[in-house]
Tab-separated table of C-alpha atoms in Angstrom:
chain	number	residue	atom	x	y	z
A	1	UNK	CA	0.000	0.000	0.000
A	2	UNK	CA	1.225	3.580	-0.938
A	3	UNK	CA	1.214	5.715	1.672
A	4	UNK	CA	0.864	9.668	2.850
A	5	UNK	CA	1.983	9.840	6.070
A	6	UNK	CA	1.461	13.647	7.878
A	7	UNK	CA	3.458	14.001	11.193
A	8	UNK	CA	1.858	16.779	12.768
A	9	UNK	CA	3.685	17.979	16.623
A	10	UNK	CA	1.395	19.037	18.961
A	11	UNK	CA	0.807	22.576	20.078
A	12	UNK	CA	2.915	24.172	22.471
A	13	UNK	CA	2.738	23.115	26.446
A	14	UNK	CA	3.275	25.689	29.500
A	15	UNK	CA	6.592	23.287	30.270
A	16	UNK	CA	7.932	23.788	26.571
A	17	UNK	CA	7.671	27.555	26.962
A	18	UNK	CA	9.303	27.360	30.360
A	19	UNK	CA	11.905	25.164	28.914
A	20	UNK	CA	10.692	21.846	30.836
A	21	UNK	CA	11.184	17.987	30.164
A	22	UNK	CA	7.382	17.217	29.834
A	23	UNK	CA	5.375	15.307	32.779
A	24	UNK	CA	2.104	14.384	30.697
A	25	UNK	CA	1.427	18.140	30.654
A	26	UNK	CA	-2.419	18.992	28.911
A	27	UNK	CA	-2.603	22.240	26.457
A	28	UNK	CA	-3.588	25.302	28.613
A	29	UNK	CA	-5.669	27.992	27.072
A	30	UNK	CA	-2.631	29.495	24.938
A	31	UNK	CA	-1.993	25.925	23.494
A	32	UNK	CA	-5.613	25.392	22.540
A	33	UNK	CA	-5.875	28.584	20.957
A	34	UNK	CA	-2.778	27.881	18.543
A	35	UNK	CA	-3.726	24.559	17.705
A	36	UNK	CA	-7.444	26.078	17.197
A	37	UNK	CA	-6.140	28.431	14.721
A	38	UNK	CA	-4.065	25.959	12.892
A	39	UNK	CA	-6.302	24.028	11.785
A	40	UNK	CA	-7.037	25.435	8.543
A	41	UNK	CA	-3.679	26.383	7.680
A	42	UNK	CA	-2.576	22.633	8.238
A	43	UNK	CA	-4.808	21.643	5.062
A	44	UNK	CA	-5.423	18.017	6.710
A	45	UNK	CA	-7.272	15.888	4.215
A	46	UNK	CA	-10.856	14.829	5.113
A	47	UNK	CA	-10.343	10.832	4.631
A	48	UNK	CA	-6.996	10.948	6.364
A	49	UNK	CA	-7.033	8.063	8.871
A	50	UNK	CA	-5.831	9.576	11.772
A	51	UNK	CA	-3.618	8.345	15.340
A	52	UNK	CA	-2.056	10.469	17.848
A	53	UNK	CA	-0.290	9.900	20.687
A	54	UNK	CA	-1.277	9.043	24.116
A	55	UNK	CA	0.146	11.809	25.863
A	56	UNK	CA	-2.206	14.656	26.852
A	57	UNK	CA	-0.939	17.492	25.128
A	58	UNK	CA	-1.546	15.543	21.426
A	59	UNK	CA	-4.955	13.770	22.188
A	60	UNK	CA	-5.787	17.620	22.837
A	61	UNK	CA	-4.055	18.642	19.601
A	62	UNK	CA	-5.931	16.477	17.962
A	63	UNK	CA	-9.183	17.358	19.807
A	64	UNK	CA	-8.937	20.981	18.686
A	65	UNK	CA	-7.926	20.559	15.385
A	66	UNK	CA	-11.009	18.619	14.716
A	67	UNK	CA	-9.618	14.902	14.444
A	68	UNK	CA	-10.944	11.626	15.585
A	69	UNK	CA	-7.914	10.195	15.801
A	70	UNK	CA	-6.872	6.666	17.513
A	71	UNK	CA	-4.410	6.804	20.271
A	72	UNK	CA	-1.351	4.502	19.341
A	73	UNK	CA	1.081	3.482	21.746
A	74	UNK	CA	3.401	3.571	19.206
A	75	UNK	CA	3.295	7.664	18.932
A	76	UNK	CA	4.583	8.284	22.778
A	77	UNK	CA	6.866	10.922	23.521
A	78	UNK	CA	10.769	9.965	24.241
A	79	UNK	CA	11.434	8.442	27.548
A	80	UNK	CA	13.363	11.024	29.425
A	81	UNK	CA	13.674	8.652	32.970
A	82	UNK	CA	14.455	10.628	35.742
A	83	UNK	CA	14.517	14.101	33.894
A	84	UNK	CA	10.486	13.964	33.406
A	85	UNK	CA	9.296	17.149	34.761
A	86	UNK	CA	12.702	18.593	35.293
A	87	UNK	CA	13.938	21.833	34.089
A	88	UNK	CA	16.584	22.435	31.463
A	89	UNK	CA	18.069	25.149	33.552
A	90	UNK	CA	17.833	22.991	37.062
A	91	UNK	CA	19.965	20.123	35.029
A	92	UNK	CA	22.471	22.448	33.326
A	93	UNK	CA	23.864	23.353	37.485
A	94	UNK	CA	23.184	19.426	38.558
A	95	UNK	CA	24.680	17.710	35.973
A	96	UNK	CA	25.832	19.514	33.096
A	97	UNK	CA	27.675	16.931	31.812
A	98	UNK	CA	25.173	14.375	31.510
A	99	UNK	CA	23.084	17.477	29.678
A	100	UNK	CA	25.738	18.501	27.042
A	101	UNK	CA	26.499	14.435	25.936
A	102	UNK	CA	22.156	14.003	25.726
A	103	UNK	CA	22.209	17.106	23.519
A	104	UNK	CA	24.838	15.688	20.911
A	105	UNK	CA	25.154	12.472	21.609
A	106	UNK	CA	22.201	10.348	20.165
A	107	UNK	CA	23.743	7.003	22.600
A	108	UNK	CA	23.303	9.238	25.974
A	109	UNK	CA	20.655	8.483	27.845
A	110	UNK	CA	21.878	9.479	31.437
A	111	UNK	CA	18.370	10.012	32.588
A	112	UNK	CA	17.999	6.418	32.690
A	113	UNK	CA	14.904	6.589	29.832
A	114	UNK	CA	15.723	6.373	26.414
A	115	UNK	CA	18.569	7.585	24.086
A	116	UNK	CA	17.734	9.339	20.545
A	117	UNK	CA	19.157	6.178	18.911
A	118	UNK	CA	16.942	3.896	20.370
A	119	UNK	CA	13.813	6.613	20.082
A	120	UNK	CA	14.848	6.125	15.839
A	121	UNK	CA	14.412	1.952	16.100
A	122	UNK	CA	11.163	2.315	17.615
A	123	UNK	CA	9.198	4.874	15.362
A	124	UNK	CA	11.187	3.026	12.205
A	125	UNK	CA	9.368	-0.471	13.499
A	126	UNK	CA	6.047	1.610	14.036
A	127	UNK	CA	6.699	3.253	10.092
A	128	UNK	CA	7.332	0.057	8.983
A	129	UNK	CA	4.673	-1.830	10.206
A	130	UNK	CA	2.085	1.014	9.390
A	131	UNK	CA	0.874	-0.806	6.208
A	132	UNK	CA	-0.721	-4.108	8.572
A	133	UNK	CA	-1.692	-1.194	11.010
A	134	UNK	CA	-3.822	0.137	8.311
A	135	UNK	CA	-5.166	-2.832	6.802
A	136	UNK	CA	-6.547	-4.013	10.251
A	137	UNK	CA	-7.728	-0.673	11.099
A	138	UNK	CA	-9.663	-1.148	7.420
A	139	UNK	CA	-10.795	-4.383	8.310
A	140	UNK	CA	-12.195	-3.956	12.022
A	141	UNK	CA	-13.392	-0.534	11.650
A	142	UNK	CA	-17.120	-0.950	12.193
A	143	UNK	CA	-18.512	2.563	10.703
A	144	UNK	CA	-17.303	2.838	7.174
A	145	UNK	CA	-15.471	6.019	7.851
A	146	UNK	CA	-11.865	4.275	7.593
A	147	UNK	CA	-13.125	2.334	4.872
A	148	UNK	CA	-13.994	4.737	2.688
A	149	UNK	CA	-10.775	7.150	3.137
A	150	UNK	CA	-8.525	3.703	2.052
A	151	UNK	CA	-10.604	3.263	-1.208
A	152	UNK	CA	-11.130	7.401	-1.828
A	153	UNK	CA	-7.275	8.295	-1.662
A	154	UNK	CA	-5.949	9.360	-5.271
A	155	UNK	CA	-4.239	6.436	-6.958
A	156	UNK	CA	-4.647	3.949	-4.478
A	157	UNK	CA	-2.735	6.155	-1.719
A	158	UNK	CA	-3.830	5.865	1.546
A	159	UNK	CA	-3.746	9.075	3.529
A	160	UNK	CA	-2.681	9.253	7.107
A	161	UNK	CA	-2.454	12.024	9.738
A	162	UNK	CA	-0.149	11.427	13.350
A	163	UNK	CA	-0.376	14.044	16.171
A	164	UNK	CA	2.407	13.311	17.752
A	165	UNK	CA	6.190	14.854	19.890
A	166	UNK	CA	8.802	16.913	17.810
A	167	UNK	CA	11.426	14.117	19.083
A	168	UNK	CA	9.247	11.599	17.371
A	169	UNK	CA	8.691	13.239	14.100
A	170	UNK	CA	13.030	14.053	14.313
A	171	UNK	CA	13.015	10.641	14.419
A	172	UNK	CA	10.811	9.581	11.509
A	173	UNK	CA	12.975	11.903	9.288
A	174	UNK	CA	16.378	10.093	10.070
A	175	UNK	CA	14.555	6.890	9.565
A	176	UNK	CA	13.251	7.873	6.411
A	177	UNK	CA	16.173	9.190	5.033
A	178	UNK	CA	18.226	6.253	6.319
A	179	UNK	CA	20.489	9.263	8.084
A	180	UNK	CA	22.654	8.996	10.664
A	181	UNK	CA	21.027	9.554	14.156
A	182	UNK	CA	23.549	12.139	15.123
A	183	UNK	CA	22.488	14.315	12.760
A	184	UNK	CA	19.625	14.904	15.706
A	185	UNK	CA	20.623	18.133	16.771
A	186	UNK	CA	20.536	19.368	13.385
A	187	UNK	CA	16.732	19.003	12.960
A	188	UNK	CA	14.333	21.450	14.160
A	189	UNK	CA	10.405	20.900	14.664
A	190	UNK	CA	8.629	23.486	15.761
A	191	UNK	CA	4.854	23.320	17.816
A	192	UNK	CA	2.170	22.200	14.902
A	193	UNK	CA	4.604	21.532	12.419
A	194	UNK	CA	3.539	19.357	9.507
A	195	UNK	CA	5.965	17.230	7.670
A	196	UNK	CA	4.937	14.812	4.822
A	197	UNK	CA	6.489	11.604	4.183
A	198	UNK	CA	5.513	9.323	1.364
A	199	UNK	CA	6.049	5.349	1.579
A	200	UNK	CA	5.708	3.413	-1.602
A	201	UNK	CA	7.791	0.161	-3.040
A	202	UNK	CA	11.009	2.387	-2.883
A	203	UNK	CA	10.373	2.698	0.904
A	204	UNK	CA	9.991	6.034	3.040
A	205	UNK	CA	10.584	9.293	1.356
A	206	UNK	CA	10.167	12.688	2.929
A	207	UNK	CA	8.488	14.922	1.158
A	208	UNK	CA	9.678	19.182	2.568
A	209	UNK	CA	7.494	20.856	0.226
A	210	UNK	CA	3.904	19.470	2.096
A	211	UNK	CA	1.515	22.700	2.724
């Protein structure tokens, strides 16, 4: 099955702005209001079958940007262990070491959760196994609404939205482009960002140019 794939991050959280490791944080008002006002600009395609994350802050995303989207387990956040909840500038005193090798090291993982490395196997096994996700989303799906955006796509191209963490759409890109996972640092993904990427028989392709 081809497939459209739009990674879309969720709107900004209080702990983002207040540069914060997130705890499960929900939108407040500020959040709700930019992912409100996004949703027209994000151009999200009516039969899109759509997931999201479990984590608060994206099931709300979702919410206000008008999807019914499934939560897949496969969409959480990066494990940051003990630094959950923690602020950047708290951990840059405590142990600045441990915070300059997790910024440019994609193996470091001193917060005991997990490294960038590992975060890139993960979503690559959930990107890769999206086709059988589909097709028994297709097959179970009891209301016709999934059934009908599989069949409707243009030239048999099934389109798919995912509200999901910047860290996890980082990590879709290096997958797709087969990259090295230092090149981490390098890629930037701003609050309700949309990034397209395309799978077909030639693999996963990312696609800049989406709207």
């Amino acid at each position: 099955m081809d497939i459209r794939l739009l990674l879309i991050s969720h709107a900004s959280t209080a702990a983002m702005r207040a540069a914060r490791f997130p705890a499960d944080d929900p939108l407040d008002a500020r959040g709700l209001a930019e992912a409100r006002a996004a949703r027209a600009r994000l151009s999200i395609p009516d039969d899109a079958a759509a997931f999201v994350s479990p984590a608060v802050c994206a099931r709300d995303t979702a919410v206000a940007l008008g999807l019914a989207a499934t939560v897949h387990e496969g969409l959480v956040d990066m494990d940051y262990g003990a630094w959950h909840g923690r602020r950047l500038a708290d951990l840059a005193v405590e142990a600045p070491q441990d915070l300059a090798a997790w910024t440019h090291d994609p193996d470091a993982a001193a917060h005991g959760g997990e490294s960038f490395s590992e975060l890139v196997k993960r979503i690559g096994r959930w990107l890769d196994a999206l086709d059988d996700t589909l097709s028994k989303s297709v097959t179970q799906a009891k209301d016709c609404a999934l059934s009908t955006a599989a069949s409707s796509a243009p030239h048999g191209t099934q389109n798919v939205v995912a509200v999901t963490h910047a860290p996890v759409i980082r990590a879709a890109v290096v997958h797709a482009l087969g990259a090295s996972p230092a090149i981490f640092s390098r890629i930037d993904i701003a609050p309700l960002s949309m990034l397209e990427l395309r799978h077909s028989r030639r693999g996963w392709t990312w696609w800049p140019a989406s709207p």
